[in-house]
Coordinates of C-alpha atoms and ligand atoms in Angstrom, one line a residue:
M1 CA 112.3 116.1 88.3
A2 CA 109.2 117.2 91.0
V3 CA 108.2 120.8 91.5
G4 CA 109.9 122.3 94.8
A5 CA 107.1 124.6 97.1
G6 CA 109.7 127.8 95.7
Q7 CA 109.9 127.1 91.8
I8 CA 106.2 128.0 92.0
T9 CA 105.6 131.0 91.2
D10 CA 102.5 134.0 93.1
A11 CA 100.9 133.6 89.2
E12 CA 100.9 130.0 89.2
Y13 CA 99.5 129.9 93.0
E14 CA 97.2 131.7 92.2
A15 CA 95.5 130.3 89.6
F16 CA 95.9 127.2 90.9
R17 CA 94.2 128.2 94.2
Q18 CA 91.2 129.5 91.9
F19 CA 91.1 126.2 90.2
L20 CA 90.5 124.0 93.2
A21 CA 88.1 126.7 94.9
K22 CA 85.9 125.8 92.1
A23 CA 86.5 122.4 91.4
C24 CA 85.6 121.6 95.2
G25 CA 85.1 124.2 97.0
I26 CA 88.5 124.1 98.9
V27 CA 90.1 127.5 99.5
L28 CA 94.0 127.1 100.4
G29 CA 95.3 130.0 102.4
E30 CA 98.5 131.6 101.7
N31 CA 101.7 129.9 101.6
K32 CA 100.4 126.5 101.0
Q33 CA 103.2 125.9 98.3
Y34 CA 104.7 123.5 100.4
L35 CA 101.3 121.5 100.9
I36 CA 100.9 121.8 97.0
A37 CA 105.0 120.2 96.4
S38 CA 104.2 118.0 98.5
R39 CA 100.4 116.6 97.6
L40 CA 101.3 116.9 93.8
G41 CA 104.9 116.2 93.3
R42 CA 104.4 112.6 92.1
L43 CA 101.1 113.1 90.1
M44 CA 103.5 116.0 88.3
L45 CA 106.1 113.4 87.4
E46 CA 103.9 110.9 86.3
N47 CA 102.1 113.2 83.8
K48 CA 105.7 114.8 83.0
L49 CA 104.6 118.3 84.2
S50 CA 107.3 120.4 85.0
S51 CA 105.6 123.7 86.4
L52 CA 102.6 124.3 88.3
G53 CA 101.4 126.6 85.5
D54 CA 101.8 123.8 83.3
L55 CA 99.2 121.4 85.9
V56 CA 96.6 124.5 85.5
N57 CA 96.7 124.4 82.5
K58 CA 96.1 120.9 82.0
V59 CA 93.2 120.2 84.1
Q60 CA 91.2 123.0 82.7
Q61 CA 90.6 121.0 79.7
R62 CA 87.8 119.0 79.0
T63 CA 89.4 115.8 77.9
N64 CA 91.4 115.4 81.3
I65 CA 88.9 114.7 83.6
A66 CA 90.8 111.4 85.4
L67 CA 93.9 114.1 85.8
R68 CA 91.5 116.5 87.6
V69 CA 89.7 114.0 90.3
Q70 CA 93.0 113.1 90.6
V71 CA 94.8 116.3 91.9
V72 CA 91.5 117.5 93.9
D73 CA 92.0 113.8 95.7
A74 CA 95.6 114.6 96.3
M75 CA 94.7 118.2 97.7
T76 CA 91.4 117.2 100.2
T77 CA 92.4 115.9 103.6
N78 CA 91.1 112.5 104.5
E79 CA 91.6 112.7 107.8
T80 CA 88.6 110.9 110.4
Q81 CA 88.0 108.1 113.0
W82 CA 85.1 106.1 114.4
F83 CA 82.1 107.8 117.0
R84 CA 84.5 111.0 115.6
D85 CA 84.0 113.4 118.7
Q86 CA 82.3 110.6 120.4
Y87 CA 78.6 113.6 121.4
P88 CA 77.3 113.3 118.1
Y89 CA 76.3 109.1 118.2
E90 CA 75.8 109.6 122.2
A91 CA 73.1 112.6 121.2
L92 CA 71.6 110.4 118.0
R93 CA 71.4 107.4 120.8
N94 CA 70.0 108.9 123.6
E95 CA 67.9 112.2 121.6
I96 CA 68.0 111.9 118.4
F97 CA 66.4 108.5 117.7
P98 CA 64.2 108.9 120.5
E99 CA 62.7 112.0 119.5
F100 CA 62.0 110.0 116.0
V101 CA 60.5 106.8 118.1
K102 CA 58.4 109.2 119.9
R103 CA 57.3 111.2 116.8
G104 CA 56.0 107.1 115.2
E105 CA 59.1 107.8 112.6
R106 CA 61.5 104.9 113.0
R107 CA 62.6 104.3 108.9
L108 CA 65.0 106.8 109.2
R109 CA 67.5 107.8 106.1
V110 CA 70.5 109.4 107.2
W111 CA 73.4 111.6 104.8
S112 CA 76.9 111.1 105.6
S113 CA 77.7 113.9 102.9
A114 CA 81.7 113.8 103.6
C115 CA 81.9 110.3 104.3
S116 CA 86.3 109.8 103.4
S117 CA 86.8 106.2 104.3
G118 CA 83.8 105.2 105.8
Q119 CA 84.2 105.4 109.6
E120 CA 81.2 107.9 109.9
A121 CA 78.6 106.3 108.3
Y122 CA 79.2 102.6 110.0
S123 CA 79.5 104.3 113.1
I124 CA 75.8 105.8 113.1
V125 CA 74.6 102.3 111.8
M126 CA 76.2 101.1 114.9
T127 CA 74.9 103.3 117.0
A128 CA 71.4 102.5 115.9
M129 CA 72.1 98.8 116.3
E130 CA 73.2 99.8 120.2
F131 CA 69.8 101.8 120.6
N132 CA 67.5 99.1 119.1
A133 CA 69.2 96.2 121.6
L134 CA 68.3 99.0 124.5
N135 CA 65.2 99.6 123.2
P136 CA 63.7 96.2 121.7
G137 CA 60.0 97.5 120.9
K138 CA 61.3 100.9 120.4
T139 CA 63.8 100.3 117.2
V140 CA 65.2 102.4 114.4
E141 CA 65.9 101.0 110.8
V142 CA 68.3 103.1 109.1
E143 CA 69.5 103.6 105.5
V144 CA 72.3 105.4 105.4
V145 CA 73.4 107.9 102.3
A146 CA 77.4 107.9 102.2
T147 CA 78.9 110.5 99.6
D148 CA 82.3 112.4 99.5
I149 CA 83.8 113.3 96.3
S150 CA 86.7 111.3 96.2
P151 CA 85.8 108.0 94.2
V152 CA 89.4 106.4 95.8
I153 CA 88.1 107.0 99.4
L154 CA 84.7 105.9 98.7
T155 CA 86.0 102.3 97.5
Q156 CA 88.0 101.7 100.4
A157 CA 84.5 102.6 102.3
R158 CA 82.8 100.5 100.4
R159 CA 85.1 97.6 101.2
G160 CA 84.7 98.7 104.4
A161 CA 87.8 96.7 105.5
Y162 CA 90.2 98.6 108.0
P163 CA 94.0 98.3 109.0
E164 CA 95.0 97.8 112.5
V165 CA 95.9 100.9 112.8
A166 CA 92.5 102.8 111.4
I167 CA 90.8 100.4 113.6
K168 CA 92.3 101.5 117.2
R169 CA 91.1 105.7 116.0
G170 CA 88.3 105.4 118.7
L171 CA 86.8 101.8 118.2
S172 CA 86.3 100.1 121.8
D173 CA 87.4 96.3 122.1
A174 CA 83.5 96.0 122.7
R175 CA 82.3 97.0 119.1
L176 CA 85.3 95.7 117.3
Q177 CA 84.1 92.4 118.3
K178 CA 80.8 92.9 117.8
F179 CA 81.0 94.6 114.5
F180 CA 83.9 93.6 112.9
R181 CA 85.2 89.9 111.9
R182 CA 89.2 89.4 111.3
C183 CA 89.9 88.9 107.3
T184 CA 93.2 86.8 106.5
D185 CA 95.2 89.8 105.4
G186 CA 94.8 90.7 108.6
T187 CA 92.5 93.6 107.7
W188 CA 89.1 94.1 110.5
E189 CA 85.9 94.3 108.0
V190 CA 82.8 95.4 109.3
L191 CA 80.1 93.1 109.5
P192 CA 77.8 92.2 106.2
E193 CA 74.8 93.6 108.0
I194 CA 76.2 96.7 108.5
R195 CA 77.7 97.7 105.1
N196 CA 74.1 96.5 103.5
M197 CA 72.8 99.6 105.7
V198 CA 74.8 102.1 103.5
S199 CA 75.3 103.1 100.6
F200 CA 78.2 105.0 98.9
R201 CA 77.5 107.4 95.9
E202 CA 80.1 110.2 94.3
Q203 CA 78.8 113.6 95.1
N204 CA 80.5 116.7 95.0
L205 CA 79.1 119.4 97.7
L206 CA 79.2 121.9 95.2
D207 CA 76.6 119.9 92.6
S208 CA 73.2 119.5 92.8
Y209 CA 72.1 117.5 95.7
G210 CA 68.5 116.6 93.6
A211 CA 69.5 113.2 93.0
L212 CA 69.7 111.6 96.7
G213 CA 66.5 112.7 98.1
K214 CA 65.2 114.0 101.7
F215 CA 67.0 112.8 105.1
D216 CA 66.0 113.0 108.6
I217 CA 69.6 113.7 109.5
I218 CA 72.1 114.9 108.1
F219 CA 75.6 114.7 109.0
C220 CA 78.4 117.2 108.0
R221 CA 81.3 117.6 109.1
N222 CA 85.1 118.4 108.8
V223 CA 84.6 119.5 105.6
L224 CA 83.3 123.3 105.6
I225 CA 86.0 124.2 107.6
Y226 CA 88.0 123.9 103.8
F227 CA 85.7 125.6 101.9
S228 CA 84.9 130.1 102.0
S229 CA 81.8 131.2 103.7
E230 CA 80.3 131.5 100.1
S231 CA 80.7 128.1 99.6
R232 CA 79.6 127.0 102.7
E233 CA 76.5 129.3 102.9
N234 CA 75.1 128.2 99.9
V235 CA 76.0 124.0 101.0
F236 CA 73.8 125.0 104.2
M237 CA 71.1 126.7 101.9
R238 CA 71.2 123.8 99.5
M239 CA 71.1 121.4 102.1
G240 CA 68.1 122.6 104.2
R241 CA 66.0 122.2 101.2
C242 CA 67.2 118.2 101.3
F243 CA 65.3 117.7 104.7
K244 CA 62.1 116.2 105.6
P245 CA 59.9 118.1 108.6
G246 CA 61.7 118.2 111.8
G247 CA 65.1 117.1 110.9
F248 CA 68.4 117.2 112.5
M249 CA 72.0 118.2 111.3
V250 CA 75.3 117.5 112.8
L251 CA 78.5 119.3 112.5
G252 CA 82.3 119.2 113.1
A253 CA 83.1 120.4 116.6
S254 CA 84.3 123.3 116.0
E255 CA 81.7 124.3 112.8
S256 CA 78.2 126.5 113.0
L257 CA 76.0 127.1 110.5
S258 CA 76.7 130.6 110.7
R259 CA 73.3 132.6 109.0
F260 CA 71.4 129.9 108.8
S261 CA 71.3 129.3 112.5
N262 CA 67.6 130.7 112.5
A263 CA 66.5 127.9 110.8
F264 CA 67.0 125.6 113.1
D265 CA 67.3 125.3 116.8
M266 CA 70.4 125.0 118.8
V267 CA 70.6 121.6 121.2
R268 CA 73.7 121.5 123.6
Y269 CA 74.4 117.8 124.1
G270 CA 77.7 116.8 126.5
N271 CA 80.7 118.9 124.9
G272 CA 79.1 119.7 121.6
V273 CA 75.9 120.8 120.0
F274 CA 73.5 119.1 116.8
Y275 CA 70.8 121.7 115.3
R276 CA 67.1 120.4 114.8
L277 CA 64.9 122.2 111.5
R278 CA 62.1 124.5 113.4
A279 CA 59.1 123.8 111.7
N280 CA 58.7 126.5 109.4
P281 CA 62.5 127.7 108.1
M282 CA 61.7 130.1 105.8
T283 CA 65.4 130.9 105.5
F284 CA 66.0 128.4 102.8
I285 CA 63.1 129.5 101.2
L286 CA 64.3 132.6 100.0
Ligands
SAM1 C1 88.8 115.3 106.8 S1 87.1 114.6 106.1 C2 86.0 114.6 107.2 C3 85.3 113.0 107.2 C4 83.9 112.8 108.0 N1 83.1 113.6 108.0 C5 84.4 113.1 109.5 O1 84.5 114.0 110.2 O2 85.5 112.2 110.2 C6 86.6 115.1 105.3 C7 86.3 114.8 103.6 O3 85.6 115.8 102.8 C8 85.9 115.2 101.6 N2 85.7 116.4 100.5 C9 86.4 117.7 100.3 N3 85.6 118.2 99.3 C10 84.1 117.8 98.8 C11 83.5 118.2 98.0 N4 83.5 119.3 97.5 N5 82.3 117.1 98.0 C12 82.9 116.3 98.7 N6 83.4 115.6 99.4 C13 84.4 116.8 99.8 C14 87.0 114.6 101.1 O4 87.0 113.9 100.2 C15 87.2 114.0 102.6 O5 86.9 112.3 102.7

């Protein structure tokens, strides 16, 4: 029988909260027992685990990495859409790309740092293509590194084929016709020339970013809202060290850089903001 929310003891709940925060940064609020029961019920059944305590014990053993990955995967929220909130992409097209072109920097590395099923990364490439079509002779070349903690969602992202229901979330008909082709199974596939500009990699935001290199633009959207303020600041501090000089940071609509805001200038754009790294961001060196 699957575990019910009412069967989870306070001690089990606390142990699971601690496990999850340590594994991926996500902090479960009070009384989320129902969420655990609904997201992990099937996994517990399959693994013949009769209590949340048993699950916590099991995922903490070094030999159970696969289960650990599945648990984190089940607890993350992969909600995303094309051109989410619109203003980040308009800011890219009208402010950020033109500024790089003016500086003579036309080859741009962009990090989509919690990319989910790929919509954010592909929207960035499509925006660059639209920018280039409007600005012949002043084009940019983008290389997007798209990362996520979830190997399952990354498989979907790499494939770049979406069912109608996902396509409808934020994509205009004009963009659908221009950037996708219809597959025989009824899904819509991102054109290969767009897919080739994105490389997907597994990356836990709590781990070192050393292997990723330096970036001109970082998108870190709608993931750190689930983290503690301590983990959030730690991620910002380490991301700050991943920028090339004069880089840009784009956060989720309800997010801000908190303590690190003095390393960036905040630029208002449409109904949102983006951040420009200051010339001498001492905060990140401390
Ligand atoms: C809500 S989605 C946001 C997707 C996209 N950035 C957007 O704004 O539409 C959050 C993503 O963060 C990923 N995630 C959660 N914890 C993570 C961590 N510690 N490291 C990397 N990715 C993480 C989840 O797997 C999920 O795909």
